[in-house]
PDB file of C-alpha atoms in Angstrom:
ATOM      1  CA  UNK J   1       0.000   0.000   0.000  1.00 44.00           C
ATOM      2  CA  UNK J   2       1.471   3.336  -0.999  1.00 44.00           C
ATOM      3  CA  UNK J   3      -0.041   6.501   0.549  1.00 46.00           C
ATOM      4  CA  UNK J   4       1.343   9.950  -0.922  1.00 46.00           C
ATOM      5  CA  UNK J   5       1.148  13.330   0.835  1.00 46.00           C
ATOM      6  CA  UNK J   6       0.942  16.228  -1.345  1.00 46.00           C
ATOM      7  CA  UNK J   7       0.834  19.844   0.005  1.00 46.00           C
ATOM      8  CA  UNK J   8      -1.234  22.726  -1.980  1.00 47.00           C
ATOM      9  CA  UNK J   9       0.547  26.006  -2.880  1.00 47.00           C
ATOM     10  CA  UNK J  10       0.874  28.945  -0.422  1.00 47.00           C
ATOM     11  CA  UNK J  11       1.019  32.458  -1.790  1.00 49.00           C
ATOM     12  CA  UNK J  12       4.477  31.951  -0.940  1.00 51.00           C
ATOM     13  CA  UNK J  13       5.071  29.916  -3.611  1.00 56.00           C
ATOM     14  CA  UNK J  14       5.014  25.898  -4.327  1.00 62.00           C
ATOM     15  CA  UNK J  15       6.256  23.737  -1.596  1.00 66.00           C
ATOM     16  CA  UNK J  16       8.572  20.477  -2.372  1.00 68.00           C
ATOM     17  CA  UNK J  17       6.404  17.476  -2.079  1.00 68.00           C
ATOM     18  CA  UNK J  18       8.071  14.569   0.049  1.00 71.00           C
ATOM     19  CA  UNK J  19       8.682  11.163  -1.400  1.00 72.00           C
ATOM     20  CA  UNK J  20       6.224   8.536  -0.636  1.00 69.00           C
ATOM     21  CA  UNK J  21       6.306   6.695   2.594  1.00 63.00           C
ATOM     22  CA  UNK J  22       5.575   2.857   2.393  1.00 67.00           C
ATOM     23  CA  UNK J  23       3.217   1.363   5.107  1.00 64.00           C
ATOM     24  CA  UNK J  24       3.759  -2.243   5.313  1.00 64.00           C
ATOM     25  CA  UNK J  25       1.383  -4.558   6.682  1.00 62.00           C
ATOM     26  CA  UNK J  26       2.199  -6.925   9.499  1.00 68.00           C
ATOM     27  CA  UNK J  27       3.067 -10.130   9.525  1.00 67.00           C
ATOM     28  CA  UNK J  28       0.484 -12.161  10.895  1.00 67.00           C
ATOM     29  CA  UNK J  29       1.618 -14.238  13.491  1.00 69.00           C
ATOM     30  CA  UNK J  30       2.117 -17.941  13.355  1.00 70.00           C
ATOM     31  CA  UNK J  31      -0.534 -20.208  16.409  1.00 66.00           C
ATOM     32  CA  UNK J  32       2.597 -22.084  18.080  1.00 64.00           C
ATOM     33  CA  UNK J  33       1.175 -25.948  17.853  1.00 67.00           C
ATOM     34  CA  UNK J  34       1.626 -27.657  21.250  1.00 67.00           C
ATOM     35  CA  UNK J  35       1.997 -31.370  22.134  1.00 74.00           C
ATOM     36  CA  UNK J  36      -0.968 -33.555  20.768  1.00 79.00           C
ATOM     37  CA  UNK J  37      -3.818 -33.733  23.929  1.00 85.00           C
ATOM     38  CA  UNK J  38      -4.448 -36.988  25.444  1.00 86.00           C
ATOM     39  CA  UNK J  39      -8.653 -36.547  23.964  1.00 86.00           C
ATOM     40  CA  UNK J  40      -7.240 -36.548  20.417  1.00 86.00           C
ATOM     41  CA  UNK J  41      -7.801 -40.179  19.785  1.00 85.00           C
ATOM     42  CA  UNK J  42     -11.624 -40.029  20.956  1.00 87.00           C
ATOM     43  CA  UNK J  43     -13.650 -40.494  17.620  1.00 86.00           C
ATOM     44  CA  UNK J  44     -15.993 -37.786  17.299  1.00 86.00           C
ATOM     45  CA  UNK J  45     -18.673 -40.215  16.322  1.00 86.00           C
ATOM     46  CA  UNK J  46     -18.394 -42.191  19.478  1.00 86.00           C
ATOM     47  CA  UNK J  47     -21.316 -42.003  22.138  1.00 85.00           C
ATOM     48  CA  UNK J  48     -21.543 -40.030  25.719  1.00 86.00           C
ATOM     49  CA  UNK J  49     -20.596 -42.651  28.147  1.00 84.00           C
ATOM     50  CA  UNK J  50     -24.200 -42.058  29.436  1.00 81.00           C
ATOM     51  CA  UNK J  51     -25.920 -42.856  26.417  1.00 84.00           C
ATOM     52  CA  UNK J  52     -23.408 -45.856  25.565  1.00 80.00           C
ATOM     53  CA  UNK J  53     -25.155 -48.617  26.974  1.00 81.00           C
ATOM     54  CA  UNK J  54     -28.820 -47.486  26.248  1.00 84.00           C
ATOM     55  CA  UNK J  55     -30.225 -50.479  24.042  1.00 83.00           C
ATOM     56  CA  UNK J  56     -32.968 -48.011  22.183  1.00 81.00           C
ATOM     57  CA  UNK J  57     -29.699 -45.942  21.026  1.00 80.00           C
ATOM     58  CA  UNK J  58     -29.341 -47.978  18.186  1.00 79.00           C
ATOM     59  CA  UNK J  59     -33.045 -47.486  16.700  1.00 82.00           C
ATOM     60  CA  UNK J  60     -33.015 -43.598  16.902  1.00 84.00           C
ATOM     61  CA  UNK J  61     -32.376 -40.864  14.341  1.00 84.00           C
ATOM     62  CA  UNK J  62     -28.732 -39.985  13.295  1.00 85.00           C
ATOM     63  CA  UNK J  63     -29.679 -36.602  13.935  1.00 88.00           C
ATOM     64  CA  UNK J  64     -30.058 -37.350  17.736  1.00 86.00           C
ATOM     65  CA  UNK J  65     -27.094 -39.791  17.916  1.00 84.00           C
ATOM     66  CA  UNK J  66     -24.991 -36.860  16.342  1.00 87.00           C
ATOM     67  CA  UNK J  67     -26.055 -34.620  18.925  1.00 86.00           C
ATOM     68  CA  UNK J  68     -25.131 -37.398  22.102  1.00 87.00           C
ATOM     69  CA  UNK J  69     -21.769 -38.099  20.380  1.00 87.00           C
ATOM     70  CA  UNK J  70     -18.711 -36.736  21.502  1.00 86.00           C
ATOM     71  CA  UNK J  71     -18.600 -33.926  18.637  1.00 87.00           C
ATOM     72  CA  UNK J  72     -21.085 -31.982  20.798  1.00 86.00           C
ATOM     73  CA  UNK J  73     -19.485 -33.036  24.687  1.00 88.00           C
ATOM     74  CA  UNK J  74     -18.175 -31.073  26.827  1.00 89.00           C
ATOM     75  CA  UNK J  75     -14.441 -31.249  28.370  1.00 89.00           C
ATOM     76  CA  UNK J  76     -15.816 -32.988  31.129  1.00 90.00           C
ATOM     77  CA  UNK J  77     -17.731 -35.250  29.340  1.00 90.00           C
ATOM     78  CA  UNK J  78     -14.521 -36.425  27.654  1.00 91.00           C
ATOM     79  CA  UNK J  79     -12.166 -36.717  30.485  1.00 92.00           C
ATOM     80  CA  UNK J  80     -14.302 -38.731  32.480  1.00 92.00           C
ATOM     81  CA  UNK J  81     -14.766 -41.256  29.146  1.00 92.00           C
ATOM     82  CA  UNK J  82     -10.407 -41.127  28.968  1.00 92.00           C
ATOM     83  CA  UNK J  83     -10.130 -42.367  32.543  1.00 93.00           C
ATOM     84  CA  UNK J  84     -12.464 -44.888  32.050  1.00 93.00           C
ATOM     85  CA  UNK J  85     -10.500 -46.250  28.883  1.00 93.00           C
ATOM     86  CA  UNK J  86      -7.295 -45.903  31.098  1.00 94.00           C
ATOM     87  CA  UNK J  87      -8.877 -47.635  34.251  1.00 94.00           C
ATOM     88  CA  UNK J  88      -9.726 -50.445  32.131  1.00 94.00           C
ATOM     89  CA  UNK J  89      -6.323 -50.996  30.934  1.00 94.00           C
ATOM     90  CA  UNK J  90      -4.767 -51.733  34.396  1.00 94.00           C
ATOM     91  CA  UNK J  91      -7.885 -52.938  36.620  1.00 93.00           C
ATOM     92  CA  UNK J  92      -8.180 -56.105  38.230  1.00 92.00           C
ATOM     93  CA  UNK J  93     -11.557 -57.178  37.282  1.00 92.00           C
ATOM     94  CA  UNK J  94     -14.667 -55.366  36.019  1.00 90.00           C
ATOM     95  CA  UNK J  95     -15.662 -54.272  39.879  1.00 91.00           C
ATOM     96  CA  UNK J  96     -12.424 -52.819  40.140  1.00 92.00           C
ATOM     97  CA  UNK J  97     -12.615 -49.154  41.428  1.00 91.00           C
ATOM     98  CA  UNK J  98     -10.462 -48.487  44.439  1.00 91.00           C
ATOM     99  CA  UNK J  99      -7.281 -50.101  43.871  1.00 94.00           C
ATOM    100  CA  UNK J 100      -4.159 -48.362  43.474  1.00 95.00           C
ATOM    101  CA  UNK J 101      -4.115 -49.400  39.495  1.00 95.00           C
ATOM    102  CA  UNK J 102      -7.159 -47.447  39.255  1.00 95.00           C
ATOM    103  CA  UNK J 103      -6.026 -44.440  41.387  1.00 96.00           C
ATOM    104  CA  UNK J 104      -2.997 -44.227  39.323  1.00 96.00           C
ATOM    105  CA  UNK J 105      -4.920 -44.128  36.169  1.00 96.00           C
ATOM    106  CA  UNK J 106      -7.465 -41.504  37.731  1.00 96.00           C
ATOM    107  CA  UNK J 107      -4.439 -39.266  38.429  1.00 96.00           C
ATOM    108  CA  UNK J 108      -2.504 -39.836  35.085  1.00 96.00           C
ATOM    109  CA  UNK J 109      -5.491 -38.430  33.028  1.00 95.00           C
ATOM    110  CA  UNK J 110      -6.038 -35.481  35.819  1.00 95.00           C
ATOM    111  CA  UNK J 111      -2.387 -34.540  35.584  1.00 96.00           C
ATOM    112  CA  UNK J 112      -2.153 -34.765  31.988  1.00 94.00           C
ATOM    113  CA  UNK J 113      -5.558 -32.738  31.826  1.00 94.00           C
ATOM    114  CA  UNK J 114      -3.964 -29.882  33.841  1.00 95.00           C
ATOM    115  CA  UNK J 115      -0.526 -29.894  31.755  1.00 94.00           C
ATOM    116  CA  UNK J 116      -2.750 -28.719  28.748  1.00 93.00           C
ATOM    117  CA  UNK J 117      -4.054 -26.263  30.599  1.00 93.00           C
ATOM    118  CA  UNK J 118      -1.042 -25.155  31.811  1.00 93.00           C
ATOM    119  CA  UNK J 119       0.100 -24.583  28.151  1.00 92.00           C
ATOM    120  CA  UNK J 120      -2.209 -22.299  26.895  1.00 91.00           C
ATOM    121  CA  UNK J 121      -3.030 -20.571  30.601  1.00 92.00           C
ATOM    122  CA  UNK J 122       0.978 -20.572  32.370  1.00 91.00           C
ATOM    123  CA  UNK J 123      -0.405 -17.987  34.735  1.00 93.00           C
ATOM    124  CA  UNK J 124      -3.042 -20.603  36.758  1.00 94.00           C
ATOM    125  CA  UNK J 125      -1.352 -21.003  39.633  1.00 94.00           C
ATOM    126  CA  UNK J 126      -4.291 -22.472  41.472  1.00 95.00           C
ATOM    127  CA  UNK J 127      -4.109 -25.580  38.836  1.00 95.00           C
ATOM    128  CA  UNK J 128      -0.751 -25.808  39.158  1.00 95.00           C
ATOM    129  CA  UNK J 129      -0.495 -26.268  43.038  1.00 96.00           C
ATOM    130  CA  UNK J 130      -3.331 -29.051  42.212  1.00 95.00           C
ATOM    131  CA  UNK J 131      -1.372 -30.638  38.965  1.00 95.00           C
ATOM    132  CA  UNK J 132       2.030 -30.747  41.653  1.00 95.00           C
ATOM    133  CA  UNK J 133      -0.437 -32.419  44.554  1.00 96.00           C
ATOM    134  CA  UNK J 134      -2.078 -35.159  42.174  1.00 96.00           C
ATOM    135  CA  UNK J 135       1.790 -35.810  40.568  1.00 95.00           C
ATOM    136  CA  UNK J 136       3.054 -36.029  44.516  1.00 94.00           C
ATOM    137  CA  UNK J 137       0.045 -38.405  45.077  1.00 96.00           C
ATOM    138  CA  UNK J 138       0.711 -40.179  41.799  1.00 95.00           C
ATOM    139  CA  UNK J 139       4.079 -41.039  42.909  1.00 94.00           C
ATOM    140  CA  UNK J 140       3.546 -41.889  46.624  1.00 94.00           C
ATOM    141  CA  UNK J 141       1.126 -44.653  45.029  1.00 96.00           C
ATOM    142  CA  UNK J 142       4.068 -45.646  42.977  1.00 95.00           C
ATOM    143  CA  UNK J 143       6.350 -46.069  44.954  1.00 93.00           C
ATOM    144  CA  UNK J 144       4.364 -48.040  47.060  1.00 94.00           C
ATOM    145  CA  UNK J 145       3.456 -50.370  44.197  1.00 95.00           C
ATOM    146  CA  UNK J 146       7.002 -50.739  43.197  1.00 94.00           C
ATOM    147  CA  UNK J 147       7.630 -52.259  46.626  1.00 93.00           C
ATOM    148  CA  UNK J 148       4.445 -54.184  47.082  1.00 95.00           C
ATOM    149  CA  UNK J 149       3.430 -55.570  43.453  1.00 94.00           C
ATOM    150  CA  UNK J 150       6.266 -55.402  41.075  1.00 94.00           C
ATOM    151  CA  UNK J 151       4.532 -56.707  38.663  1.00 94.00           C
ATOM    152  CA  UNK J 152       1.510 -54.766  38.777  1.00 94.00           C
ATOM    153  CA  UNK J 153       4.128 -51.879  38.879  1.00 95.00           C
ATOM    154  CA  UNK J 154       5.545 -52.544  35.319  1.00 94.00           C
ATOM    155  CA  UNK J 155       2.021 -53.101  34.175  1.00 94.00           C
ATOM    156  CA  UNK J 156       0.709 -49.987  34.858  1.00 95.00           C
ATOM    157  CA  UNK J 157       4.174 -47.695  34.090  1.00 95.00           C
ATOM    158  CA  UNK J 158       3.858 -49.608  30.436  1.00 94.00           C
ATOM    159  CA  UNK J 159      -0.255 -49.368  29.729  1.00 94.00           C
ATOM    160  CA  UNK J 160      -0.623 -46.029  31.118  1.00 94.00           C
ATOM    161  CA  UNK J 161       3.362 -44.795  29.161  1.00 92.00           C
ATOM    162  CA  UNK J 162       4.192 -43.617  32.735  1.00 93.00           C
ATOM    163  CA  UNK J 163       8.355 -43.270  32.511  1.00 91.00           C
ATOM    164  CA  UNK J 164       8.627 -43.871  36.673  1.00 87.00           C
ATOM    165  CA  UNK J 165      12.141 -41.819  38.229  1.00 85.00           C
ATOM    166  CA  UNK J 166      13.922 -42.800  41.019  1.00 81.00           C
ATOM    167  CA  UNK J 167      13.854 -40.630  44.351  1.00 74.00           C
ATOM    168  CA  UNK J 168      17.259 -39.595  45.238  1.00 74.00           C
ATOM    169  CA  UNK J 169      18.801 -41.333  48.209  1.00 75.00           C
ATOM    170  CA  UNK J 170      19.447 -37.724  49.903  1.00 73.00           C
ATOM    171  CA  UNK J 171      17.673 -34.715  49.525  1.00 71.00           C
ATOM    172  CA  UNK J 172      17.617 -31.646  51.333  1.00 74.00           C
ATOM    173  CA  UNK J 173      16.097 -28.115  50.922  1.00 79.00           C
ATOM    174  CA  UNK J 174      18.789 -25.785  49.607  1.00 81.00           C
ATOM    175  CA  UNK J 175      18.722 -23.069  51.969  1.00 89.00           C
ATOM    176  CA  UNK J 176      20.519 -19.725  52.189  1.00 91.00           C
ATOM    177  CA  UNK J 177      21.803 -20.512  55.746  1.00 92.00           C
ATOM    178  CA  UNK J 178      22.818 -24.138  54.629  1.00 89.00           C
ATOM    179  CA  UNK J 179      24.581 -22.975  50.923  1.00 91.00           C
ATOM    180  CA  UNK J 180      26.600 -20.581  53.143  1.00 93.00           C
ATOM    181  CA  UNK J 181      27.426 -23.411  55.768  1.00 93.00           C
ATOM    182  CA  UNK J 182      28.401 -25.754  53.150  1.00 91.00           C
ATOM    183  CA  UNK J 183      30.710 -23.060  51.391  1.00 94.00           C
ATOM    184  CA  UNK J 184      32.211 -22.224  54.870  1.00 95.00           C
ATOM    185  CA  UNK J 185      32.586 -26.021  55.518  1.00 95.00           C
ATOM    186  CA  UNK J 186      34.689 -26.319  51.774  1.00 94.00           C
ATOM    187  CA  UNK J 187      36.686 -23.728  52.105  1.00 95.00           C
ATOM    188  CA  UNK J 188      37.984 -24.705  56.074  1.00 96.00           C
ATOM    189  CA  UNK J 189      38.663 -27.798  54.250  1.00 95.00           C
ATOM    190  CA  UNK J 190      40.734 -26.558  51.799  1.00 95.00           C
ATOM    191  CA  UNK J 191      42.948 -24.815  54.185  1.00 95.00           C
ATOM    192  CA  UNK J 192      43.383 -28.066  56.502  1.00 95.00           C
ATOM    193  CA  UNK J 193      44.333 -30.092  53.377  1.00 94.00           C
ATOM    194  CA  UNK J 194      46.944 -27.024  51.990  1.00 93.00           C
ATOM    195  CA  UNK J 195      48.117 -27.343  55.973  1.00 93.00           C
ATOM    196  CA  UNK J 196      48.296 -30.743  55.838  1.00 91.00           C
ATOM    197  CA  UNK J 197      50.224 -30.897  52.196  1.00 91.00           C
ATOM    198  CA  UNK J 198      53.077 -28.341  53.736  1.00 90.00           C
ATOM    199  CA  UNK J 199      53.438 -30.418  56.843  1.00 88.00           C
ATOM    200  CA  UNK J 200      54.247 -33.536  54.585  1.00 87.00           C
ATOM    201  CA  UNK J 201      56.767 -31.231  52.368  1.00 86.00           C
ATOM    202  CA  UNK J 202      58.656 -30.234  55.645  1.00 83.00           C
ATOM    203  CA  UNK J 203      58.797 -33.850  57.044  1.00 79.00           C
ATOM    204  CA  UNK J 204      61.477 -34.836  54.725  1.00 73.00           C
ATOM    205  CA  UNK J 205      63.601 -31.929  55.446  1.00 68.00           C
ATOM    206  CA  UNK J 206      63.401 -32.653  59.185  1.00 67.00           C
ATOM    207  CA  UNK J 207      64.184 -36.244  59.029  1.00 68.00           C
ATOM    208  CA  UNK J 208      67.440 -35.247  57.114  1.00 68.00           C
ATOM    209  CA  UNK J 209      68.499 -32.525  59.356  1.00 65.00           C
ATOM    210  CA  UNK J 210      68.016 -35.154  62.540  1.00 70.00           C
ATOM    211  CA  UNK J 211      70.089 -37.652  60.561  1.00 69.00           C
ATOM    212  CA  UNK J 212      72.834 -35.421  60.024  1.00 69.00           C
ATOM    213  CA  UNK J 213      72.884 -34.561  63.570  1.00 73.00           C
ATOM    214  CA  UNK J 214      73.215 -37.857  64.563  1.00 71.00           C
ATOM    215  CA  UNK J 215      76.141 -38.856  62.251  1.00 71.00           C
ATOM    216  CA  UNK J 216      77.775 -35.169  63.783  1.00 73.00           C
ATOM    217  CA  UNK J 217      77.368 -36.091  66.751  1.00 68.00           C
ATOM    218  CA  UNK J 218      78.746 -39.970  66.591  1.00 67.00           C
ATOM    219  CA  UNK J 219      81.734 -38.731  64.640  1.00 67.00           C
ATOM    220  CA  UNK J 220      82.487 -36.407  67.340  1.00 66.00           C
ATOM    221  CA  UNK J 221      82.307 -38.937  69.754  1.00 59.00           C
TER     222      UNK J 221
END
């Protein structure tokens, strides 16, 4: 787009007309594509899970099953029909609802609920304190597994794509007080080993000088 100012003559006489500024439009911006959400692989055309197992479903219009099919849920709707999928994969038996399979799943599709969240809204800090308390939960359960059922352990790390991490052996909170305690505590150590280092360096000399003493003092005598 070129736009071209022009000024009209005084009585003064003509005035020099400027060259013609260029406006360029903006770029628009490119919608950053995030990791692929864990509802992705829910067919559209599936049912609610309410309306799943309602035998007249089958005789009515497409018109109504289009509008109880998952193209017109809610979120809800469709995170409640992902942890059932997922609590299926590592249950017992059909009755099984309060195990700690099915509390793991529960928590892996809550947690991985609130990481999409996170993505587009970084500022929630109110999901975030609840996505750290379900992963803390999540892990406690874990860990617990790992010591009781090993095999149920593997089982649910590999159905669920759960990539389980070690606690470390030690841990502490890092402090101000205790990072200045530990430097304190490296650097007197430094100094006693330096000490310690020049005390071996003047051993040698010391032996000598007693053993030349010695052989003075027996040639003398």
């Amino acid at each position: 787009m070129f736009v071209t100012q022009t000024y009209h003559q005084s009585t003064a006489g003509s005035v020099a007309v400027p060259p013609p500024v260029r406006y360029y439009a903006r770029a628009a911006k490119q919608k950053t594509t995030g990791p692929e959400s864990q509802l992705s692989d829910l067919p559209p055309a599936m049912l609610k899970m309410d309306y799943a197992a309602v035998p007249a479903i089958e005789t009515t219009d497409d018109v109504v099953k289009r509008l109880l099919s998952l193209e017109f849920a809610s979120q809800t709707e469709k995170l409640q029909l992902k942890k059932e999928q997922l609590i299926a994969k590592v249950q017992r038996d059909e009755n099984d609802r309060t195990s700690v399979e099915v509390q793991v799943a529960v928590l892996t599709a809550k947690i991985r609920n609130y990481q999409e969240h996170l993505l587009k809204h970084h500022k929630d800090k109110a999901n975030k304190r609840r996505m750290l308390m379900a992963v803390d939960r999540r892990k406690k359960l874990l860990k617990n597994l790992r010591l009781v059922r090993y095999d149920a352990f593997e089982k649910v790390c590999e159905q669920l794509g759960i990539t389980y991490s070690f606690p470390p052996l030690y841990y502490r909170r890092a402090t101000h007080r205790w990072m200045a305690k530990k430097a304190f505590c490296l650097k007197v150590y430094k100094e006693v080993q330096k000490q310690k280092a020049e005390q071996q360096r003047m051993r040698p000399k010391q032996s000598s000088a007693s053993r030349n003493t010695e052989t003075t003092k027996a040639a003398a005598a």
